[in-house]
Coordinates of C-alpha atoms in Angstrom, one line a residue:
Chain G
M1 CA -10.3 54.6 -123.6
K2 CA -12.5 55.4 -126.5
L3 CA -14.8 53.3 -128.8
V4 CA -14.3 54.2 -132.7
M5 CA -17.2 53.1 -134.8
A6 CA -17.1 53.2 -138.7
F7 CA -19.4 52.4 -141.0
I8 CA -17.7 52.0 -144.6
K9 CA -18.2 50.4 -147.9
P10 CA -17.7 46.7 -147.8
F11 CA -15.2 46.5 -150.3
K12 CA -12.8 49.0 -148.4
L13 CA -12.6 46.9 -145.4
D14 CA -9.2 45.4 -146.1
E15 CA -7.5 48.7 -146.9
V16 CA -8.9 50.0 -143.6
R17 CA -7.6 46.7 -141.4
E18 CA -4.1 47.3 -143.2
A19 CA -4.0 50.7 -142.4
L20 CA -4.9 50.5 -138.5
T21 CA -2.2 47.4 -138.1
P22 CA 1.0 49.9 -138.2
L23 CA -0.8 52.3 -135.5
G24 CA -0.9 49.3 -132.7
V25 CA -4.7 48.5 -132.8
Q26 CA -4.8 45.0 -131.1
G27 CA -8.2 44.1 -132.4
L28 CA -11.3 45.1 -134.1
T29 CA -15.3 43.9 -134.4
V30 CA -16.8 43.7 -138.0
T31 CA -20.3 43.5 -138.7
E32 CA -22.5 43.4 -142.1
V33 CA -25.0 45.6 -142.0
K34 CA -27.3 47.7 -143.9
G35 CA -28.6 51.2 -143.5
F36 CA -29.3 54.5 -145.4
G37 CA -27.9 58.0 -145.2
R38 CA -27.3 60.7 -148.2
Q39 CA -26.9 58.4 -150.5
K40 CA -30.5 57.4 -150.1
G41 CA -30.9 53.7 -152.2
Q42 CA -30.2 52.7 -155.3
T43 CA -32.8 51.5 -158.0
E44 CA -32.9 47.6 -159.2
I45 CA -34.6 46.4 -162.2
Y46 CA -35.9 43.0 -162.9
R47 CA -37.3 42.1 -166.3
G48 CA -38.8 45.9 -165.9
A49 CA -39.7 45.8 -162.6
E50 CA -37.8 48.6 -160.8
Y51 CA -37.2 48.2 -157.1
Q52 CA -35.7 51.0 -154.8
V53 CA -33.7 49.7 -152.3
S54 CA -33.8 52.0 -149.7
F55 CA -31.0 50.0 -147.3
L56 CA -27.5 49.6 -148.7
P57 CA -24.9 47.2 -147.7
K58 CA -22.2 48.5 -145.5
V59 CA -19.5 47.1 -142.9
K60 CA -19.8 48.4 -139.4
I61 CA -16.2 48.5 -137.8
E62 CA -16.0 49.0 -133.9
V63 CA -12.5 49.4 -132.3
V64 CA -11.5 50.2 -128.6
V65 CA -8.4 51.8 -128.3
P66 CA -6.4 54.3 -125.6
A67 CA -7.7 57.8 -126.0
E68 CA -4.2 59.2 -127.3
L69 CA -4.3 56.6 -130.1
V70 CA -8.0 57.9 -131.2
D71 CA -7.0 60.9 -133.6
G72 CA -4.5 58.5 -135.4
V73 CA -7.3 55.9 -135.9
V74 CA -9.8 58.2 -137.0
E75 CA -7.5 59.8 -139.6
A76 CA -6.3 56.1 -140.7
I77 CA -9.6 54.6 -141.3
A78 CA -11.0 57.9 -143.0
R79 CA -8.0 58.2 -145.5
A80 CA -8.5 54.2 -146.6
A81 CA -12.2 54.3 -146.5
R82 CA -12.3 57.3 -148.8
T83 CA -13.2 57.2 -152.4
E84 CA -14.9 60.9 -152.4
K85 CA -18.3 59.5 -154.0
I86 CA -21.7 59.6 -152.2
G87 CA -21.6 56.7 -149.8
D88 CA -18.4 56.7 -148.4
G89 CA -19.5 56.2 -145.0
K90 CA -19.1 58.1 -141.2
I91 CA -17.2 57.8 -138.2
F92 CA -18.2 58.0 -134.5
V93 CA -16.0 58.3 -131.6
L94 CA -17.6 57.3 -127.9
D95 CA -16.2 56.9 -124.6
V96 CA -15.8 53.6 -123.2
E97 CA -16.0 53.4 -119.4
R98 CA -14.6 50.0 -118.2
A99 CA -13.1 46.9 -119.9
L100 CA -12.0 43.7 -119.1
R101 CA -10.3 40.6 -120.9
I102 CA -12.1 37.5 -119.9
R103 CA -9.3 35.0 -120.3
T104 CA -7.1 36.6 -117.8
G105 CA -9.3 39.4 -116.0
E106 CA -6.9 42.3 -117.1
T107 CA -8.9 45.2 -117.2
D108 CA -9.0 48.6 -118.9
R109 CA -5.9 49.6 -120.7
A110 CA -4.2 46.4 -120.1
A111 CA -7.2 44.6 -121.6
L112 CA -7.6 46.3 -125.0
Chain X
M1 CA -42.8 15.5 -183.4
R2 CA -41.3 13.9 -186.8
K3 CA -44.4 12.6 -189.0
P4 CA -44.1 9.2 -189.7
A5 CA -44.8 8.5 -193.5
R6 CA -48.2 7.0 -194.0
L7 CA -46.9 3.1 -194.6
A8 CA -50.8 2.5 -195.7
A9 CA -50.1 4.7 -198.5
V10 CA -47.1 3.3 -199.6
A11 CA -48.1 0.0 -199.5
A12 CA -51.3 0.6 -201.5
A13 CA -49.2 2.3 -204.4
T14 CA -47.0 -0.7 -204.5
P15 CA -48.6 -3.8 -206.0
L16 CA -47.3 -5.9 -203.3
A17 CA -50.6 -7.7 -202.8
A18 CA -50.7 -9.1 -206.1
L19 CA -47.1 -10.6 -205.7
P20 CA -47.7 -12.7 -202.7
A21 CA -44.3 -14.9 -203.2
M22 CA -42.3 -11.1 -203.6
A23 CA -44.3 -9.7 -200.6
Q24 CA -43.2 -12.5 -198.2
E25 CA -39.5 -11.9 -198.9
A26 CA -39.8 -8.2 -199.1
A27 CA -41.9 -7.8 -196.0
P28 CA -39.0 -8.5 -193.2
A29 CA -36.9 -6.2 -194.9
A30 CA -39.2 -3.6 -195.0
L31 CA -40.1 -3.4 -191.3
P32 CA -37.9 -1.5 -189.7
A33 CA -36.8 -3.1 -185.9
I34 CA -36.0 -1.7 -183.1
S35 CA -32.8 0.2 -183.5
A36 CA -29.9 0.3 -180.7
G37 CA -28.7 3.8 -181.6
D38 CA -32.3 5.3 -182.1
T39 CA -33.1 4.0 -178.7
A40 CA -30.0 4.8 -176.6
W41 CA -30.4 8.5 -177.9
M42 CA -34.2 8.3 -176.9
L43 CA -33.2 7.0 -173.5
T44 CA -31.0 9.8 -172.9
A45 CA -33.1 12.5 -174.2
T46 CA -35.8 11.4 -171.9
A47 CA -33.5 11.8 -168.8
L48 CA -32.3 15.4 -170.3
V49 CA -35.9 16.2 -170.6
L50 CA -36.6 15.1 -166.8
M51 CA -33.6 17.3 -166.0
M52 CA -34.8 20.3 -167.3
T53 CA -37.6 20.2 -164.6
I54 CA -35.5 18.7 -161.6
P55 CA -33.4 20.3 -160.9
G56 CA -33.7 22.9 -164.1
L57 CA -36.8 24.8 -163.9
A58 CA -37.0 24.4 -159.9
L59 CA -33.8 26.2 -159.5
F60 CA -34.8 28.7 -162.3
Y61 CA -37.9 29.7 -160.8
A62 CA -36.6 29.3 -157.0
G63 CA -33.9 31.7 -157.6
M64 CA -36.4 34.5 -158.9
V65 CA -38.8 34.2 -155.8
R66 CA -38.4 35.9 -152.4
K67 CA -36.5 33.9 -149.9
K68 CA -39.6 33.0 -148.1
N69 CA -40.5 31.1 -151.0
V70 CA -37.8 29.5 -152.2
L71 CA -38.6 26.0 -151.0
A72 CA -41.8 26.0 -151.7
T73 CA -41.3 27.1 -155.3
M74 CA -38.9 24.1 -155.9
M75 CA -41.0 21.9 -154.1
Q76 CA -43.9 22.5 -156.8
S77 CA -41.2 21.4 -159.8
F78 CA -40.7 18.3 -157.5
T79 CA -43.8 17.3 -156.7
I80 CA -45.3 18.0 -159.8
C81 CA -42.6 15.6 -161.3
A82 CA -43.9 12.6 -159.0
L83 CA -47.6 13.4 -159.2
V84 CA -47.7 14.0 -163.3
S85 CA -45.8 10.6 -163.6
I86 CA -48.2 8.8 -162.0
V87 CA -51.3 10.5 -163.5
W88 CA -49.8 9.9 -166.9
M89 CA -49.1 6.1 -166.2
V90 CA -52.7 6.0 -165.1
A91 CA -54.5 7.7 -167.7
G92 CA -52.9 10.7 -169.3
Y93 CA -51.2 8.8 -171.8
S94 CA -53.9 6.8 -173.0
L95 CA -55.9 9.9 -173.3
A96 CA -53.3 11.8 -175.2
F97 CA -52.0 8.9 -177.4
G98 CA -54.7 6.4 -177.4
P99 CA -56.7 6.2 -181.1
G100 CA -59.6 7.9 -179.6
N101 CA -61.0 10.5 -182.2
A102 CA -60.0 14.2 -183.4
F103 CA -60.2 15.7 -180.0
I104 CA -59.1 13.0 -177.4
G105 CA -57.8 9.8 -176.8
D106 CA -59.5 7.3 -175.4
L107 CA -59.0 4.8 -172.1
S108 CA -57.8 1.6 -174.0
R109 CA -54.3 2.4 -172.7
L110 CA -55.2 2.9 -168.9
F111 CA -52.4 1.8 -166.7
L112 CA -50.2 1.4 -169.9
S113 CA -52.3 -1.9 -170.9
G114 CA -50.8 -3.1 -173.6
L115 CA -47.0 -3.1 -173.0
A116 CA -47.2 -6.8 -171.9
E117 CA -47.8 -7.9 -175.4
R118 CA -45.6 -5.1 -177.5
W119 CA -42.9 -4.1 -174.8
D120 CA -40.2 -5.5 -177.2
Q121 CA -41.8 -4.4 -180.7
P122 CA -41.3 -1.3 -182.6
F123 CA -43.5 1.5 -181.3
V124 CA -46.5 2.0 -184.0
M125 CA -48.6 5.1 -182.8
M126 CA -51.5 3.7 -185.1
E127 CA -52.6 1.1 -187.1
G128 CA -51.2 1.7 -190.5
E129 CA -48.5 4.1 -189.5
D130 CA -44.9 3.4 -190.1
P131 CA -43.2 1.6 -187.1
A132 CA -40.9 3.9 -185.3
T133 CA -37.5 2.2 -184.5
I134 CA -37.7 2.1 -180.9
P135 CA -39.9 0.4 -178.0
E136 CA -43.3 2.2 -176.7
S137 CA -41.5 2.2 -173.1
V138 CA -39.3 5.0 -174.0
F139 CA -41.8 6.9 -175.8
V140 CA -44.2 6.4 -172.8
M141 CA -41.5 8.0 -170.7
F142 CA -40.1 10.7 -173.3
Q143 CA -43.8 12.2 -173.3
M144 CA -44.2 11.7 -169.7
T145 CA -41.1 14.1 -169.1
F146 CA -42.9 16.5 -171.7
A147 CA -46.4 16.4 -169.6
I148 CA -44.3 16.9 -166.6
I149 CA -42.5 20.2 -167.4
T150 CA -45.6 21.7 -169.0
P151 CA -47.8 22.2 -165.7
A152 CA -44.4 22.9 -163.6
L153 CA -44.0 25.7 -166.4
I154 CA -47.4 27.1 -165.1
T155 CA -46.1 27.6 -162.0
G156 CA -43.8 30.6 -162.2
A157 CA -47.3 32.5 -162.8
F158 CA -49.0 32.0 -159.7
A159 CA -45.4 31.7 -157.5
D160 CA -45.5 33.1 -154.2
R161 CA -49.5 32.7 -153.6
M162 CA -51.1 29.3 -154.6
K163 CA -51.9 26.8 -151.9
F164 CA -50.1 23.6 -151.9
S165 CA -53.1 21.5 -151.9
A166 CA -54.9 23.7 -155.0
L167 CA -51.4 23.0 -157.0
L168 CA -51.8 19.5 -156.5
V169 CA -55.8 19.3 -157.7
F170 CA -55.3 21.7 -160.5
C171 CA -52.3 19.9 -161.9
V172 CA -54.1 16.7 -161.9
L173 CA -57.1 18.1 -163.6
W174 CA -55.3 20.1 -166.0
S175 CA -52.9 17.0 -167.0
L176 CA -55.8 15.0 -168.1
L177 CA -58.3 17.8 -169.2
V178 CA -56.1 20.1 -170.9
Y179 CA -52.8 19.0 -171.7
A180 CA -53.6 15.1 -173.0
P181 CA -56.1 16.4 -175.7
V182 CA -53.9 18.9 -177.1
A183 CA -51.0 16.7 -177.0
H184 CA -53.7 14.4 -179.0
W185 CA -55.0 17.4 -181.2
V186 CA -51.2 17.9 -182.1
W187 CA -49.3 14.5 -182.3
H188 CA -51.5 11.9 -182.5
P189 CA -52.3 11.0 -186.4
N190 CA -56.2 11.1 -185.4
G191 CA -55.9 14.8 -184.0
W192 CA -57.6 17.4 -185.8
I193 CA -54.5 19.5 -185.6
Y194 CA -52.2 17.1 -187.0
A195 CA -54.7 16.5 -189.7
L196 CA -55.1 19.9 -190.6
G197 CA -50.8 19.7 -191.3
A198 CA -49.9 22.6 -188.6
L199 CA -46.5 21.9 -187.8
D200 CA -45.4 21.6 -183.9
F201 CA -42.0 19.7 -183.4
A202 CA -41.3 19.5 -179.9
G203 CA -43.9 21.3 -178.2
G204 CA -44.5 24.9 -179.1
T205 CA -48.2 24.8 -179.0
V206 CA -48.6 21.6 -176.7
V207 CA -45.9 22.8 -174.1
H208 CA -45.3 26.5 -174.3
I209 CA -48.4 28.3 -175.5
N210 CA -50.4 25.6 -173.5
A211 CA -48.3 26.3 -170.3
G212 CA -47.9 30.2 -171.0
V213 CA -51.7 30.7 -171.5
A214 CA -52.6 28.7 -168.3
G215 CA -50.2 30.7 -166.4
L216 CA -51.8 34.1 -167.7
V217 CA -55.5 32.8 -166.9
A218 CA -54.1 31.6 -163.6
A219 CA -52.6 34.7 -162.6
I220 CA -55.5 36.9 -163.5
V221 CA -57.7 34.4 -161.7
L222 CA -55.4 34.3 -158.7
G223 CA -55.1 38.0 -158.5
R224 CA -51.6 39.7 -157.8
R225 CA -49.6 39.2 -155.1
T226 CA -49.9 41.3 -152.1
G227 CA -47.8 44.3 -152.2
Y228 CA -47.2 44.0 -156.0
G229 CA -45.9 47.4 -157.4
S230 CA -45.2 48.7 -154.2
E231 CA -43.1 46.3 -151.8
N232 CA -39.8 45.0 -153.4
M233 CA -40.1 41.8 -154.8
A234 CA -36.5 41.4 -156.2
P235 CA -35.4 37.9 -156.8
Y236 CA -33.8 36.0 -153.6
N237 CA -30.7 34.7 -155.4
L238 CA -30.4 34.8 -159.2
T239 CA -27.2 32.4 -159.1
L240 CA -29.9 29.7 -158.5
A241 CA -31.8 30.9 -161.5
V242 CA -28.4 31.3 -163.7
I243 CA -27.7 27.6 -162.9
G244 CA -31.3 26.4 -163.6
A245 CA -31.6 28.3 -166.9
S246 CA -28.2 26.7 -168.0
M247 CA -29.6 23.2 -167.2
L248 CA -32.9 23.8 -169.2
W249 CA -30.7 24.9 -172.0
V250 CA -28.9 21.7 -172.0
G251 CA -31.7 20.0 -171.3
W252 CA -33.3 21.2 -174.3
F253 CA -31.2 19.4 -176.7
G254 CA -33.0 16.6 -175.2
F255 CA -36.3 18.0 -175.7
N256 CA -35.8 19.4 -179.3
A257 CA -33.6 16.8 -181.0
G258 CA -35.0 14.0 -179.1
S259 CA -38.4 14.9 -180.5
A260 CA -37.3 13.5 -183.7
L261 CA -37.7 10.0 -182.1
E262 CA -34.4 8.9 -183.9
A263 CA -30.5 9.5 -183.9
G264 CA -30.6 11.0 -187.4
A265 CA -29.6 13.6 -189.3
G266 CA -33.0 15.3 -188.1
A267 CA -32.0 15.0 -184.5
A268 CA -28.7 16.7 -185.2
M269 CA -30.1 19.5 -187.2
A270 CA -32.7 20.3 -184.5
M271 CA -29.9 20.4 -181.8
L272 CA -27.8 22.9 -184.0
V273 CA -30.7 25.0 -184.9
T274 CA -31.5 24.8 -180.7
Q275 CA -28.0 26.1 -180.1
I276 CA -28.5 29.0 -182.7
A277 CA -31.5 30.2 -181.2
A278 CA -30.8 30.4 -177.9
A279 CA -27.7 32.3 -178.4
A280 CA -29.0 34.4 -180.8
A281 CA -32.1 35.2 -178.2
T282 CA -29.9 35.7 -175.3
L283 CA -27.8 38.3 -177.3
S284 CA -31.2 40.3 -178.6
W285 CA -32.9 40.4 -175.3
M286 CA -29.3 41.3 -173.5
F287 CA -29.0 44.3 -176.1
A288 CA -32.6 45.5 -176.1
E289 CA -32.5 45.8 -172.3
W290 CA -29.2 47.6 -172.3
A291 CA -30.6 50.2 -175.0
T292 CA -33.6 50.7 -172.9
K293 CA -33.3 50.3 -169.6
G294 CA -29.3 51.0 -169.2
K295 CA -27.9 47.9 -168.0
P296 CA -27.5 44.3 -169.5
S297 CA -28.7 42.3 -166.3
V298 CA -28.0 38.7 -165.8
L299 CA -31.9 37.8 -165.5
G300 CA -32.1 39.6 -168.8
A301 CA -29.6 37.4 -170.3
I302 CA -30.8 33.7 -168.9
S303 CA -34.3 34.9 -169.9
G304 CA -33.3 35.6 -173.6
A305 CA -31.9 32.4 -173.5
I306 CA -35.1 30.4 -172.6
S307 CA -37.3 33.0 -174.8
G308 CA -35.0 31.6 -177.7
L309 CA -35.4 28.1 -176.9
V310 CA -38.8 28.4 -176.3
A311 CA -39.5 29.9 -180.0
I312 CA -37.2 27.5 -181.7
T313 CA -39.0 24.7 -179.8
P314 CA -42.0 24.3 -182.8
A315 CA -39.6 24.6 -185.6
A316 CA -36.7 22.7 -184.5
G317 CA -37.0 20.0 -187.0
F318 CA -38.3 22.0 -189.7
V319 CA -35.9 25.1 -190.2
L320 CA -32.3 25.7 -191.6
P321 CA -29.9 27.7 -189.5
M322 CA -30.3 30.7 -191.0
P323 CA -33.8 30.8 -190.0
A324 CA -33.2 29.7 -186.8
L325 CA -31.0 32.8 -186.2
I326 CA -33.7 35.1 -187.2
I327 CA -36.4 32.9 -184.9
G328 CA -34.1 33.3 -181.9
A329 CA -33.2 36.9 -182.2
V330 CA -37.1 37.6 -182.9
G331 CA -37.8 35.4 -180.0
G332 CA -35.5 37.4 -177.6
L333 CA -37.1 40.8 -178.2
A334 CA -40.6 38.9 -178.1
G335 CA -39.8 38.0 -174.7
F336 CA -38.1 41.0 -173.5
W337 CA -41.6 42.7 -174.9
G338 CA -43.8 40.4 -173.1
A339 CA -42.1 40.3 -169.6
T340 CA -41.6 44.0 -169.5
A341 CA -44.2 46.1 -171.7
L342 CA -47.0 43.8 -172.2
K343 CA -47.5 42.8 -168.6
K344 CA -47.2 46.4 -167.4
M345 CA -49.8 47.5 -170.0
C346 CA -52.2 44.7 -169.2
G347 CA -51.4 44.7 -165.2
Y348 CA -51.5 41.2 -164.8
D349 CA -48.9 39.9 -162.3
D350 CA -47.2 37.1 -164.2
S351 CA -44.8 36.4 -161.4
L352 CA -42.3 34.8 -163.1
D353 CA -43.3 35.5 -166.7
A354 CA -45.0 32.2 -168.0
F355 CA -46.8 33.9 -170.1
G356 CA -44.2 36.4 -171.0
V357 CA -41.4 34.0 -171.9
H358 CA -43.5 30.7 -173.1
G359 CA -46.7 32.0 -174.2
V360 CA -45.6 35.1 -176.5
C361 CA -42.2 33.1 -177.7
G362 CA -44.1 29.8 -178.4
I363 CA -46.6 31.9 -180.4
V364 CA -43.7 33.7 -182.4
G365 CA -42.0 30.3 -183.1
S366 CA -45.3 28.7 -184.1
L367 CA -46.0 31.2 -186.7
L368 CA -42.5 31.9 -187.9
V369 CA -42.0 27.7 -188.8
G370 CA -45.2 28.6 -191.1
I371 CA -42.9 30.5 -192.9
F372 CA -39.2 29.1 -192.4
A373 CA -39.7 25.7 -192.7
Y374 CA -37.4 23.7 -195.2
A375 CA -39.6 20.8 -196.8
P376 CA -36.9 18.4 -197.5
L377 CA -36.2 18.2 -193.3
S378 CA -39.7 17.0 -193.1
A379 CA -39.8 14.8 -196.2
S380 CA -40.4 11.0 -196.0
G381 CA -41.1 8.3 -198.1
T382 CA -43.6 9.8 -200.9
D383 CA -44.2 12.7 -198.6
P384 CA -42.5 15.9 -199.9
G385 CA -42.1 17.7 -196.7
T386 CA -44.0 20.9 -195.2
A387 CA -42.6 24.4 -197.0
G388 CA -43.3 27.7 -195.6
S389 CA -45.7 29.6 -197.2
L390 CA -48.2 32.2 -196.8
G391 CA -50.9 28.9 -196.4
Q392 CA -49.0 27.3 -193.8
F393 CA -48.4 30.6 -192.0
L394 CA -52.1 30.7 -191.9
L395 CA -52.6 27.4 -190.6
Q396 CA -50.3 27.9 -187.7
L397 CA -51.9 31.0 -186.8
Y398 CA -55.2 29.0 -186.6
A399 CA -53.7 26.3 -185.0
T400 CA -52.4 28.7 -182.5
A401 CA -55.5 30.4 -182.0
A402 CA -57.5 27.1 -181.4
V403 CA -55.0 25.8 -178.6
F404 CA -54.8 29.7 -176.9
A405 CA -58.6 29.6 -176.9
F406 CA -59.1 26.1 -175.4
T407 CA -57.0 26.7 -172.8
A408 CA -57.6 29.8 -171.8
V409 CA -61.3 28.4 -171.7
A410 CA -60.6 25.0 -169.8
T411 CA -57.9 26.5 -167.5
F412 CA -60.2 29.2 -166.1
V413 CA -62.9 26.5 -165.5
L414 CA -60.5 24.1 -164.0
L415 CA -59.5 26.9 -161.5
K416 CA -62.5 27.6 -160.4
L417 CA -63.3 24.4 -159.5
T418 CA -60.5 23.8 -158.0
D419 CA -61.1 27.1 -155.9
L420 CA -64.4 25.4 -155.1
V421 CA -63.0 22.1 -153.7
V422 CA -60.1 23.4 -152.0
G423 CA -59.6 27.4 -152.1
L424 CA -56.7 28.7 -154.5
R425 CA -55.0 31.1 -152.4
V426 CA -53.3 31.1 -149.0
A427 CA -54.7 33.6 -146.6
E428 CA -52.6 37.2 -146.8
E429 CA -51.2 36.3 -143.5
E430 CA -49.7 33.3 -144.8
E431 CA -48.6 35.0 -147.9
R432 CA -46.5 37.4 -145.8
E433 CA -45.4 34.8 -143.4
G434 CA -43.9 33.0 -146.8
L435 CA -45.3 29.8 -148.1
D436 CA -41.9 27.7 -147.0
V437 CA -43.2 28.0 -143.4
T438 CA -46.8 28.0 -144.0
Q439 CA -47.5 25.6 -146.6
H440 CA -44.5 23.0 -145.5
G441 CA -42.9 23.8 -142.1
E442 CA -39.6 24.8 -143.1
R443 CA -37.5 27.9 -144.0
L444 CA -34.1 28.7 -145.4
A445 CA -31.5 29.5 -142.5

């Protein structure tokens, strides 16, 4: 099992979700986060006062999938979230040791 | 306000005294009674002006501060509404509109004494003046809403750092010793600026220059916010500010058209020019910002509207639509300059631009009315009205400078006094933590 953790532009969330559903992804978790990367930040100006906003809003998607699905999932997220402009985000893939569905007690692949 | 015709002068010119029989017949018809229409409009206008402070100004200011100070900022406007109402009832009205002398009213109307006898009579501001067509109670209340919004406007200058206790002490002192005298100078027939013939229809000097200059002095005396210039002080939620500014815009019709003190052609013209100036200033600030900073910001557009409303305030009952367009457009540019270049150049931290908008645009309007006044709008009885001229412009300049100087000095003294009694500024830790939790024990979720 693999955990795919993707940081994307907030307005791309719906497109990513639509791209993942046909691949058999059964569920995912979304968090609103802030951070910076190469995009650095933005300048906001209020009545002439300039503020360097160093943390930009992003959406973090976490989805755990069987190992054989991971390449398709990563590719689908990347395709859906890409605008080819700076700040499109990043995807990380991590190993997952165990999984458990709390209601039924099912474990690992059956719990996904 | 509309200047009532001098009834005494009219009476002296008419040989009524020589004809007692005719006088008896003519007198009842000549004396205006309370007009239901005028009174209905003034009751409405009064409610509109109160709405400018709560929730209008409370929202406008709260939307511009950081999240940790939102409640404290709203609390300032809300509390000032209650506090100044009582101050006005106890002594403020008497000091502003009691006969007194050229500089201040007197104590003859403490606790609104005299209303018991005159409550159902047409209001007469002073012996010999033409009676108004409204009862005094609505005049007291209408003026009360002006006395409320003026100190509430000042709070924008020292947002994020003043102790709540200091705010209360300062507002009581300032209402009685700065607002009331200046209102007396400008709007009471005994007042020295009124006697000079300087024009201020709805409070360019009394409300806006007064509050703006007091704000400037307060911003300098209190010092900059901790982290000013180095930390992010971006507004928490500009939607609140947009709603607040919109309520101010609508409420301003009560402020300006209500200052006619009647529901006539003068009030209608005041309303029209108010709308034109507000619209022109919204656009002039927006395009100026777009051209110089790259984007037309929401905060810029609403600030422009307020600038235009401020600039037209002293002129509302005295000018026609074309001058209103100019006053508004100039007001928007002046406000933009005041809140950006001027503030940056001088280095003070007028947090929400009480001086940059109200002070600067109040001055613009007070001066321009001296150029653009259209005499028939202020004519009444034998008075031909006041027309714009170089002489009138210089008179406006004189009145503006006098109010500026008095307010600056008096506000400085009152702030120092408040500092001695309770201390003006919260501790740096409290400022970092935010006024909501340190002053009021509450916070936004």
